[in-house]
Coordinates of C-alpha atoms in Angstrom, one line a residue:
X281 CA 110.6 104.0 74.9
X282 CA 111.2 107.0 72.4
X283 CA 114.6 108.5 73.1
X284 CA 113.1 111.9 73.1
X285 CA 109.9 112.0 74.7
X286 CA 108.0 114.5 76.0
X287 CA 105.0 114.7 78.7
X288 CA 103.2 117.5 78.1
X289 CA 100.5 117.5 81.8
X290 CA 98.1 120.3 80.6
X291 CA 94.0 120.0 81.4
X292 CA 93.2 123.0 78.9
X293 CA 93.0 121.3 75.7
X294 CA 93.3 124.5 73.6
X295 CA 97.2 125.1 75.6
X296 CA 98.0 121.4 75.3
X297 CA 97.7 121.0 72.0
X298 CA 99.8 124.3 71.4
X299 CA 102.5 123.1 73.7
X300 CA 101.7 119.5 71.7
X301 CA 103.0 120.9 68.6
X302 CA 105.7 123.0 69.9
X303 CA 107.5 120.2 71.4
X304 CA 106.9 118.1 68.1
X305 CA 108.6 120.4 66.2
X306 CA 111.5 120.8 68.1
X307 CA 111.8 117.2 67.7
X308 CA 110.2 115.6 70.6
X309 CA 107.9 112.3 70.6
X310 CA 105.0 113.5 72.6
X311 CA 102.4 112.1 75.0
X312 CA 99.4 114.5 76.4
X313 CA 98.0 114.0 79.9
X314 CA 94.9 116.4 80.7
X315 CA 94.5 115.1 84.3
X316 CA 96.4 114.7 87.1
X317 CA 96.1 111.5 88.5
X318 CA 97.0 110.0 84.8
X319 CA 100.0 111.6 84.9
X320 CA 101.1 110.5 88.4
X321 CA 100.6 106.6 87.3
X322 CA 102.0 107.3 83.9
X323 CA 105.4 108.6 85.6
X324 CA 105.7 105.4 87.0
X325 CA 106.2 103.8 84.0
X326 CA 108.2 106.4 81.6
X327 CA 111.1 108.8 81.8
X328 CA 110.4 111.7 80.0
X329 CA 113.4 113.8 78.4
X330 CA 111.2 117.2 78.7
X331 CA 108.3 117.4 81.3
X332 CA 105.7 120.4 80.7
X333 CA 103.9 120.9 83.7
X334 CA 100.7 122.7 84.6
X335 CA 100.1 123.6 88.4
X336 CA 96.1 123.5 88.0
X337 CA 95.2 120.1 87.4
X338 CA 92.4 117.4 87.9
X339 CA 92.3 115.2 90.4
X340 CA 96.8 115.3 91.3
X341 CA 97.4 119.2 91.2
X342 CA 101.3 120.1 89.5
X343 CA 103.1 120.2 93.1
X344 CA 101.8 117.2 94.3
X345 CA 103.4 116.0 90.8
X346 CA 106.5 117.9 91.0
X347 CA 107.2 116.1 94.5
X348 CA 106.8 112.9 93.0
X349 CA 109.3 113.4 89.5
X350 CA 111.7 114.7 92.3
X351 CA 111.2 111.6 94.6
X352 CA 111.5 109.3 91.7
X353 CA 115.7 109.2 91.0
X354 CA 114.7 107.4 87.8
X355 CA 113.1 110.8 86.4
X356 CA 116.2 112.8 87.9
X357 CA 117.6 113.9 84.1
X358 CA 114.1 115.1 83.1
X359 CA 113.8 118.8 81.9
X360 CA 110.9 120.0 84.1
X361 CA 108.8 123.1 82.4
X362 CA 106.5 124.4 84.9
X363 CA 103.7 126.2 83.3
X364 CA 101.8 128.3 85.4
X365 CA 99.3 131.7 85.2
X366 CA 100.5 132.6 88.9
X367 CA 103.5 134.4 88.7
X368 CA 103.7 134.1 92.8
X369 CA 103.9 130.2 92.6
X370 CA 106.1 130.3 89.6
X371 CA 108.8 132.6 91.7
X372 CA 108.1 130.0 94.8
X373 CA 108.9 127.4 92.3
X374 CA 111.8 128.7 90.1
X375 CA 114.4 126.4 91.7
X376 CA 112.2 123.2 91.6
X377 CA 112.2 123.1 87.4
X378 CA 114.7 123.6 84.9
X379 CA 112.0 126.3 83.1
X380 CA 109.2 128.7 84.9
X381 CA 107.3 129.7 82.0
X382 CA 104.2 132.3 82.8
X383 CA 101.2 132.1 80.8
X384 CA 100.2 132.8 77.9
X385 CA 103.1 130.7 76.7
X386 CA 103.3 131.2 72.7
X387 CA 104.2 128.2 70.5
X388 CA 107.6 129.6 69.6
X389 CA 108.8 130.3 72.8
X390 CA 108.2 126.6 74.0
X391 CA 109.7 125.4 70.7
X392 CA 112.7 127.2 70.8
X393 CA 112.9 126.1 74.5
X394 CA 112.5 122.8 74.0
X395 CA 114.5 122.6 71.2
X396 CA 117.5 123.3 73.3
X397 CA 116.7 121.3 76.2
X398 CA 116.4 118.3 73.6
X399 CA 120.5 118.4 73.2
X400 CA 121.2 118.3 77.2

């Protein structure tokens, strides 16, 4: 397992291959999950360094996700980035995730985030 990877659980394509990039240049091997359910059965199997999260998803929607990285002590040193449009749920979930970011999310501002999340 890469010693810096990243999960990056994001069903628009257009955002997850931004957030895709941003986390490759700051250094991060990256995987990209567009639906929910893949992403619950692929954090059984991997521990991400760096966890981007979207609350809208297919199929296993981002809290139902969140409860499971938290349940899961093996995932308890992941970096969770929630990324969310809904500033309401984002304030409801500030203390759940080492980032809130609200959307639109630019490529540099997850770069430089994940860039110095990769040294914790």
């Amino acid at each position: 397992m890469p010693a810096n990877l990243a999960l990056v659980i994001e069903d628009d394509t257009d955002l997850s291959e931004i957030f895709t990039r941003a986390l490759e240049t700051a250094g991060f091997e990256v995987e990209t999950i567009l639906d929910g359910q893949i992403a619950q059965d692929r954090l059984r199997d991997v521990v991400p360094n760096v966890i981007v999260l979207d609350m809208h998803l297919p199929h296993v929607d981002g809290v139902s996700l969140l409860k499971q990285i938290h349940a899961d002590e093996r995932l308890s040193k992941s970096r969770i980035i929630i990324a969310t449009a809904d500033a309401v749920q984002a304030e409801f979930l500030r203390d759940q995730a080492t980032i809130v970011m609200i959307k639109p999310i630019s490529f540099s501002q997850l770069r430089d985030i994940s860039a110095r999340l990769k040294g914790r």
